[in-house]
Amino acid sequence: MLRQVGTARRGQISLAETQPEWSYLSAQPAKSKLLSLWRAIMKKPQAAVRSRLRKQASRQEGREKRVLSSSQVKPSTAAAGLAKRQEEAAWQASVSSYHLFRDTAEVMAFRENLLNWYDREKRDLPWRRLAEGEVDLDRRAYAVWVSEVMLQQTQVATVIDYYTRWMQKWPTLQDLASASLEEVNQLWAGLGYYSRGRRLQQGARKVVEELGGHVPHTAESLQRLLPGVGRYTAGAIASIAFGQATGVVDGNVIRVLCRVRAIGADSSSTLVSQHLWGLSQQLVDPARPGDFNQAAMELGALVCTPQHPRCSQCPVRSLCRAHQKVERGKLLASQSLPGSPDVEECASSTEQCQLCAHPTEPWDQTLGVTNFPRKASRRPPREERSAICVLEQPRAPGGPQILLVQRPSSGLLAGLWEFPSVTAEASGRCQHEALLQELQSWAGPLPASHLQHLGQACFSPLTLLQVVHTFSHIKLTYQVYGLALEGQTPVTIVPPGARWLTREEFHTAAVSTAMKKVFRVYEGQQPGICKGSKRSQVSTPSSRKKPSPGQQLLDNFFRPLIPTDSSNLNKHKQEEQQMEREKQALC
């Protein structure tokens, strides 16, 4: 009988075929348990219900695969995936165990300690509240996506206000997709790296128009299908919003992993980067992948900081190779123990471990754990100079107005608004004429004599105020000019790509931080009038270093006497104007 039950489960024998025999058993109370067992077997198993739910959840993945199959970028083949796994295995085998987590107990301890700490110490951030309280997966993914893009190269304290205003204005992907680029740039103004906002909107439009309004669920499909979504952002969205067990590596995680496993080689190199991604994938908790990834980043932001780490508060310090190395150095220095403490070191079979610091960069005990990570020296940003002018109509209808022109739709600060400018030579010669021509191309004929450097009359001849702003790869110095259209008929018509704005409108327009610096200089230092200015944004060649008291005494002694009577003042002013005309004639 029992054999028949087993056969029924494997061969799916119908109840009709076995009814007579089981009717006999049902008449015997002693066999009632077997009858209940048979009925349970014949019921639809719960696994089938779970299978149906899995099928529903996988419909989105099917849509993603169809999009992938029609795109130009083809998914990796099985052979390519196998080769990649073999390559990773070979790499792991070639690395010293000192830089790995080879013990499962270590991995489990790392996860448990880190997550317990995170549950106690995590910051209350708006994107976390939205993600935790949102049941709609697409809206949850959108909330995470916006936060991760904004947090790239930007501090949390700065992002909070921008994120809150963004989600209030565009709470869904559909809202963002229907917005204009001008609106996006306007809200993003001041956050920096402006291409991020543009690509975020491009991604929202692709989800709405091509993916049926559904955000891809896996890190692989997110990275393939959405513009501006790289490996880190894809992993963050997939793990936090969809629960995919995939690791992430950002600046904070790099710092944590390099210290925990004493990785001293250049963290930006391909080999080290590959190893760090492997470690993050090994460590991520499959039960709480999103929380684990956020915990690792939180640890780097709050405890394992770049310059002043708080090792005494670190939940994983017992597993940290860098901390162990510091403690060993302290013991050796105090000579509290004879000989060398039993602390593991890298014992690579090769002459030089590819994950250890180069022999020319020995361990510095005074730096402690901040010996890790080590990065190659960054190339300094290239220097550029620009002559820029704030053109104002003080008596325009509705109040004073200033002229702004729009940058090209691609490249640095694409689509943002700025004051008219021209590239300036290092010597600054003839830039006055070039800038005047640029202004006239937007606003028509202008009085050349009114165009002046800001601060020119406040210091020695040809001493100029300037604004220096550093982008990620460019250090741009602005020679600031001003031109006020006094006593002229206000200009109301401008060509496409230009607009007149009031001062209030300027402060809410899509302008960069550099333009706001320039405008602050203009407001505080009108042409030819010596007013106070913010030295944090303004520099002058003769005022970058304060002279000594002795030098000030000599300067005062030899300073030319400025005439005070009205006739001499007029003569002095005429001489200044003559000098200006002679300088313009050189151009």
PDB file of C-alpha atoms in Angstrom, residues 319-499:
ATOM      1  CA  LEU A 319      38.111  41.566  11.669  1.00  0.00           C
ATOM      2  CA  CYS A 320      40.115  44.552  10.415  1.00  0.00           C
ATOM      3  CA  ARG A 321      43.650  43.827   9.210  1.00  0.00           C
ATOM      4  CA  ALA A 322      44.608  47.511   9.338  1.00  0.00           C
ATOM      5  CA  HIS A 323      43.481  47.791  12.974  1.00  0.00           C
ATOM      6  CA  GLN A 324      45.420  44.651  13.857  1.00  0.00           C
ATOM      7  CA  LYS A 325      48.509  46.116  12.219  1.00  0.00           C
ATOM      8  CA  VAL A 326      48.161  49.317  14.255  1.00  0.00           C
ATOM      9  CA  GLU A 327      47.732  47.405  17.515  1.00  0.00           C
ATOM     10  CA  ARG A 328      50.786  45.286  16.777  1.00  0.00           C
ATOM     11  CA  GLY A 329      52.829  48.427  16.190  1.00  0.00           C
ATOM     12  CA  LYS A 330      51.701  49.829  19.530  1.00  0.00           C
ATOM     13  CA  LEU A 331      52.677  46.643  21.319  1.00  0.00           C
ATOM     14  CA  LEU A 332      56.083  46.597  19.708  1.00  0.00           C
ATOM     15  CA  ALA A 333      56.641  50.275  20.529  1.00  0.00           C
ATOM     16  CA  SER A 334      55.722  49.804  24.188  1.00  0.00           C
ATOM     17  CA  GLN A 335      57.695  46.534  24.397  1.00  0.00           C
ATOM     18  CA  SER A 336      54.964  45.156  26.553  1.00  0.00           C
ATOM     19  CA  LEU A 337      55.386  41.735  24.962  1.00  0.00           C
ATOM     20  CA  PRO A 338      58.637  39.935  24.113  1.00  0.00           C
ATOM     21  CA  GLY A 339      59.185  39.329  20.435  1.00  0.00           C
ATOM     22  CA  SER A 340      56.612  39.963  17.746  1.00  0.00           C
ATOM     23  CA  PRO A 341      52.868  39.563  18.464  1.00  0.00           C
ATOM     24  CA  ASP A 342      51.076  36.834  16.554  1.00  0.00           C
ATOM     25  CA  VAL A 343      49.414  38.940  13.860  1.00  0.00           C
ATOM     26  CA  GLU A 344      48.900  37.567  10.363  1.00  0.00           C
ATOM     27  CA  GLU A 345      50.740  39.245   7.503  1.00  0.00           C
ATOM     28  CA  CYS A 346      50.536  38.837   3.770  1.00  0.00           C
ATOM     29  CA  ALA A 347      52.565  35.847   2.627  1.00  0.00           C
ATOM     30  CA  SER A 348      52.149  35.992  -1.115  1.00  0.00           C
ATOM     31  CA  SER A 349      54.052  33.410  -3.094  1.00  0.00           C
ATOM     32  CA  THR A 350      54.912  36.025  -5.690  1.00  0.00           C
ATOM     33  CA  GLU A 351      57.729  38.522  -5.367  1.00  0.00           C
ATOM     34  CA  GLN A 352      55.307  41.423  -5.001  1.00  0.00           C
ATOM     35  CA  CYS A 353      51.675  40.948  -3.961  1.00  0.00           C
ATOM     36  CA  GLN A 354      49.439  42.842  -6.361  1.00  0.00           C
ATOM     37  CA  LEU A 355      47.164  43.931  -3.508  1.00  0.00           C
ATOM     38  CA  CYS A 356      49.864  45.125  -1.112  1.00  0.00           C
ATOM     39  CA  ALA A 357      51.400  48.561  -1.140  1.00  0.00           C
ATOM     40  CA  HIS A 358      54.475  48.974  -3.292  1.00  0.00           C
ATOM     41  CA  PRO A 359      57.795  48.585  -1.419  1.00  0.00           C
ATOM     42  CA  THR A 360      58.534  52.233  -2.154  1.00  0.00           C
ATOM     43  CA  GLU A 361      55.496  53.163  -0.030  1.00  0.00           C
ATOM     44  CA  PRO A 362      56.208  51.545   3.352  1.00  0.00           C
ATOM     45  CA  TRP A 363      53.789  51.481   6.264  1.00  0.00           C
ATOM     46  CA  ASP A 364      53.679  54.747   8.223  1.00  0.00           C
ATOM     47  CA  GLN A 365      52.832  54.020  11.847  1.00  0.00           C
ATOM     48  CA  THR A 366      51.846  57.643  12.459  1.00  0.00           C
ATOM     49  CA  LEU A 367      49.040  57.350   9.894  1.00  0.00           C
ATOM     50  CA  GLY A 368      47.495  54.264  11.455  1.00  0.00           C
ATOM     51  CA  VAL A 369      44.627  52.731   9.509  1.00  0.00           C
ATOM     52  CA  THR A 370      44.607  55.741   7.170  1.00  0.00           C
ATOM     53  CA  ASN A 371      47.539  54.106   5.386  1.00  0.00           C
ATOM     54  CA  PHE A 372      44.659  52.454   3.515  1.00  0.00           C
ATOM     55  CA  PRO A 373      43.410  52.982   0.906  1.00  0.00           C
ATOM     56  CA  ARG A 374      46.123  54.422  -1.295  1.00  0.00           C
ATOM     57  CA  LYS A 375      45.361  56.183  -4.530  1.00  0.00           C
ATOM     58  CA  ALA A 376      47.533  57.292  -7.376  1.00  0.00           C
ATOM     59  CA  SER A 377      48.200  61.021  -7.369  1.00  0.00           C
ATOM     60  CA  ARG A 378      45.498  62.833  -9.288  1.00  0.00           C
ATOM     61  CA  ARG A 379      46.363  64.891 -12.307  1.00  0.00           C
ATOM     62  CA  PRO A 380      45.771  68.567 -11.514  1.00  0.00           C
ATOM     63  CA  PRO A 381      42.870  70.181 -13.397  1.00  0.00           C
ATOM     64  CA  ARG A 382      43.809  72.102 -16.487  1.00  0.00           C
ATOM     65  CA  GLU A 383      43.640  75.864 -16.115  1.00  0.00           C
ATOM     66  CA  GLU A 384      41.496  78.066 -18.322  1.00  0.00           C
ATOM     67  CA  ARG A 385      40.683  81.779 -18.292  1.00  0.00           C
ATOM     68  CA  SER A 386      37.552  83.595 -19.337  1.00  0.00           C
ATOM     69  CA  ALA A 387      36.456  87.225 -19.583  1.00  0.00           C
ATOM     70  CA  ILE A 388      32.848  87.502 -18.424  1.00  0.00           C
ATOM     71  CA  CYS A 389      30.487  90.480 -18.170  1.00  0.00           C
ATOM     72  CA  VAL A 390      27.393  91.281 -16.147  1.00  0.00           C
ATOM     73  CA  LEU A 391      25.354  93.446 -18.528  1.00  0.00           C
ATOM     74  CA  GLU A 392      22.597  95.282 -16.643  1.00  0.00           C
ATOM     75  CA  GLN A 393      19.721  97.599 -17.528  1.00  0.00           C
ATOM     76  CA  PRO A 394      19.194  99.478 -14.258  1.00  0.00           C
ATOM     77  CA  ARG A 395      16.098 101.325 -15.527  1.00  0.00           C
ATOM     78  CA  ALA A 396      14.306  98.522 -17.326  1.00  0.00           C
ATOM     79  CA  PRO A 397      10.519  98.299 -16.923  1.00  0.00           C
ATOM     80  CA  GLY A 398       9.725  96.253 -13.837  1.00  0.00           C
ATOM     81  CA  GLY A 399      13.091  96.839 -12.241  1.00  0.00           C
ATOM     82  CA  PRO A 400      16.778  96.287 -13.093  1.00  0.00           C
ATOM     83  CA  GLN A 401      17.477  93.392 -15.462  1.00  0.00           C
ATOM     84  CA  ILE A 402      20.613  91.417 -16.363  1.00  0.00           C
ATOM     85  CA  LEU A 403      21.414  89.519 -19.549  1.00  0.00           C
ATOM     86  CA  LEU A 404      21.917  85.742 -19.552  1.00  0.00           C
ATOM     87  CA  VAL A 405      22.734  83.467 -22.479  1.00  0.00           C
ATOM     88  CA  GLN A 406      22.289  79.707 -22.691  1.00  0.00           C
ATOM     89  CA  ARG A 407      25.168  77.272 -23.034  1.00  0.00           C
ATOM     90  CA  PRO A 408      25.190  74.578 -25.759  1.00  0.00           C
ATOM     91  CA  SER A 409      23.065  71.462 -25.224  1.00  0.00           C
ATOM     92  CA  SER A 410      26.137  69.268 -24.758  1.00  0.00           C
ATOM     93  CA  GLY A 411      29.435  69.525 -22.951  1.00  0.00           C
ATOM     94  CA  LEU A 412      30.312  71.298 -19.712  1.00  0.00           C
ATOM     95  CA  LEU A 413      27.259  72.843 -17.961  1.00  0.00           C
ATOM     96  CA  ALA A 414      25.078  71.875 -20.918  1.00  0.00           C
ATOM     97  CA  GLY A 415      21.862  73.870 -21.189  1.00  0.00           C
ATOM     98  CA  LEU A 416      22.559  76.137 -18.221  1.00  0.00           C
ATOM     99  CA  TRP A 417      22.407  79.935 -18.334  1.00  0.00           C
ATOM    100  CA  GLU A 418      25.391  82.229 -17.819  1.00  0.00           C
ATOM    101  CA  PHE A 419      26.652  85.761 -18.359  1.00  0.00           C
ATOM    102  CA  PRO A 420      28.168  86.453 -21.809  1.00  0.00           C
ATOM    103  CA  SER A 421      31.843  85.504 -21.893  1.00  0.00           C
ATOM    104  CA  VAL A 422      34.821  84.873 -24.146  1.00  0.00           C
ATOM    105  CA  THR A 423      37.963  82.818 -23.740  1.00  0.00           C
ATOM    106  CA  ALA A 424      40.751  85.045 -22.459  1.00  0.00           C
ATOM    107  CA  GLU A 425      44.446  84.866 -23.171  1.00  0.00           C
ATOM    108  CA  ALA A 426      46.757  84.515 -20.184  1.00  0.00           C
ATOM    109  CA  SER A 427      48.042  88.053 -20.749  1.00  0.00           C
ATOM    110  CA  GLY A 428      44.513  89.477 -21.002  1.00  0.00           C
ATOM    111  CA  ARG A 429      45.386  91.659 -24.012  1.00  0.00           C
ATOM    112  CA  CYS A 430      42.562  92.569 -26.374  1.00  0.00           C
ATOM    113  CA  GLN A 431      39.961  90.654 -24.357  1.00  0.00           C
ATOM    114  CA  HIS A 432      38.115  93.970 -23.823  1.00  0.00           C
ATOM    115  CA  GLU A 433      37.340  94.240 -27.542  1.00  0.00           C
ATOM    116  CA  ALA A 434      36.474  90.548 -27.896  1.00  0.00           C
ATOM    117  CA  LEU A 435      34.099  90.686 -24.944  1.00  0.00           C
ATOM    118  CA  LEU A 436      32.431  93.840 -26.282  1.00  0.00           C
ATOM    119  CA  GLN A 437      31.795  92.124 -29.629  1.00  0.00           C
ATOM    120  CA  GLU A 438      30.265  89.148 -27.810  1.00  0.00           C
ATOM    121  CA  LEU A 439      27.949  91.438 -25.846  1.00  0.00           C
ATOM    122  CA  GLN A 440      26.880  93.308 -28.973  1.00  0.00           C
ATOM    123  CA  SER A 441      26.028  90.042 -30.734  1.00  0.00           C
ATOM    124  CA  TRP A 442      23.354  89.507 -28.075  1.00  0.00           C
ATOM    125  CA  ALA A 443      22.201  93.015 -27.141  1.00  0.00           C
ATOM    126  CA  GLY A 444      23.038  95.230 -30.132  1.00  0.00           C
ATOM    127  CA  PRO A 445      25.217  98.404 -30.095  1.00  0.00           C
ATOM    128  CA  LEU A 446      26.703  99.186 -26.696  1.00  0.00           C
ATOM    129  CA  PRO A 447      28.867 102.054 -25.330  1.00  0.00           C
ATOM    130  CA  ALA A 448      32.402 100.706 -25.303  1.00  0.00           C
ATOM    131  CA  SER A 449      33.549 103.197 -22.682  1.00  0.00           C
ATOM    132  CA  HIS A 450      31.123 101.755 -20.119  1.00  0.00           C
ATOM    133  CA  LEU A 451      32.663  98.272 -20.200  1.00  0.00           C
ATOM    134  CA  GLN A 452      35.118  98.095 -17.305  1.00  0.00           C
ATOM    135  CA  HIS A 453      36.876  95.580 -15.135  1.00  0.00           C
ATOM    136  CA  LEU A 454      35.380  95.352 -11.691  1.00  0.00           C
ATOM    137  CA  GLY A 455      37.628  96.835  -9.020  1.00  0.00           C
ATOM    138  CA  GLN A 456      39.925  98.539 -11.509  1.00  0.00           C
ATOM    139  CA  ALA A 457      39.853 101.933  -9.765  1.00  0.00           C
ATOM    140  CA  CYS A 458      40.223 100.472  -6.270  1.00  0.00           C
ATOM    141  CA  PHE A 459      43.752  99.173  -6.613  1.00  0.00           C
ATOM    142  CA  SER A 460      46.899  99.935  -8.539  1.00  0.00           C
ATOM    143  CA  PRO A 461      46.584 100.227 -12.356  1.00  0.00           C
ATOM    144  CA  LEU A 462      45.449  97.092 -14.189  1.00  0.00           C
ATOM    145  CA  THR A 463      44.752  95.213 -10.920  1.00  0.00           C
ATOM    146  CA  LEU A 464      41.574  93.187 -11.476  1.00  0.00           C
ATOM    147  CA  LEU A 465      39.061  91.303  -9.399  1.00  0.00           C
ATOM    148  CA  GLN A 466      38.600  87.722 -10.499  1.00  0.00           C
ATOM    149  CA  VAL A 467      36.580  84.663  -9.593  1.00  0.00           C
ATOM    150  CA  VAL A 468      38.176  81.224  -9.506  1.00  0.00           C
ATOM    151  CA  HIS A 469      35.948  78.149  -9.737  1.00  0.00           C
ATOM    152  CA  THR A 470      37.177  74.567  -9.993  1.00  0.00           C
ATOM    153  CA  PHE A 471      35.145  71.949 -11.801  1.00  0.00           C
ATOM    154  CA  SER A 472      36.051  68.267 -11.681  1.00  0.00           C
ATOM    155  CA  HIS A 473      38.770  68.626 -14.332  1.00  0.00           C
ATOM    156  CA  ILE A 474      38.986  72.370 -15.069  1.00  0.00           C
ATOM    157  CA  LYS A 475      40.159  75.297 -12.958  1.00  0.00           C
ATOM    158  CA  LEU A 476      38.449  78.285 -14.535  1.00  0.00           C
ATOM    159  CA  THR A 477      39.435  81.875 -13.720  1.00  0.00           C
ATOM    160  CA  TYR A 478      36.876  84.544 -14.618  1.00  0.00           C
ATOM    161  CA  GLN A 479      38.037  88.113 -15.240  1.00  0.00           C
ATOM    162  CA  VAL A 480      34.885  89.936 -14.222  1.00  0.00           C
ATOM    163  CA  TYR A 481      33.597  92.955 -16.161  1.00  0.00           C
ATOM    164  CA  GLY A 482      30.515  95.064 -15.670  1.00  0.00           C
ATOM    165  CA  LEU A 483      28.487  97.234 -18.023  1.00  0.00           C
ATOM    166  CA  ALA A 484      25.443  99.263 -16.936  1.00  0.00           C
ATOM    167  CA  LEU A 485      23.220 100.756 -19.650  1.00  0.00           C
ATOM    168  CA  GLU A 486      22.533 104.115 -18.032  1.00  0.00           C
ATOM    169  CA  GLY A 487      20.461 106.686 -19.911  1.00  0.00           C
ATOM    170  CA  GLN A 488      19.648 104.374 -22.823  1.00  0.00           C
ATOM    171  CA  THR A 489      16.412 103.001 -24.142  1.00  0.00           C
ATOM    172  CA  PRO A 490      15.946  99.572 -22.538  1.00  0.00           C
ATOM    173  CA  VAL A 491      16.655  96.610 -24.809  1.00  0.00           C
ATOM    174  CA  THR A 492      13.603  94.360 -24.947  1.00  0.00           C
ATOM    175  CA  ILE A 493      14.300  92.109 -27.931  1.00  0.00           C
ATOM    176  CA  VAL A 494      17.117  89.562 -27.869  1.00  0.00           C
ATOM    177  CA  PRO A 495      17.920  86.643 -30.198  1.00  0.00           C
ATOM    178  CA  PRO A 496      17.069  83.019 -29.279  1.00  0.00           C
ATOM    179  CA  GLY A 497      19.310  81.684 -26.538  1.00  0.00           C
ATOM    180  CA  ALA A 498      19.333  84.934 -24.541  1.00  0.00           C
ATOM    181  CA  ARG A 499      17.017  86.478 -21.973  1.00  0.00           C
TER     182      ARG A 499
END
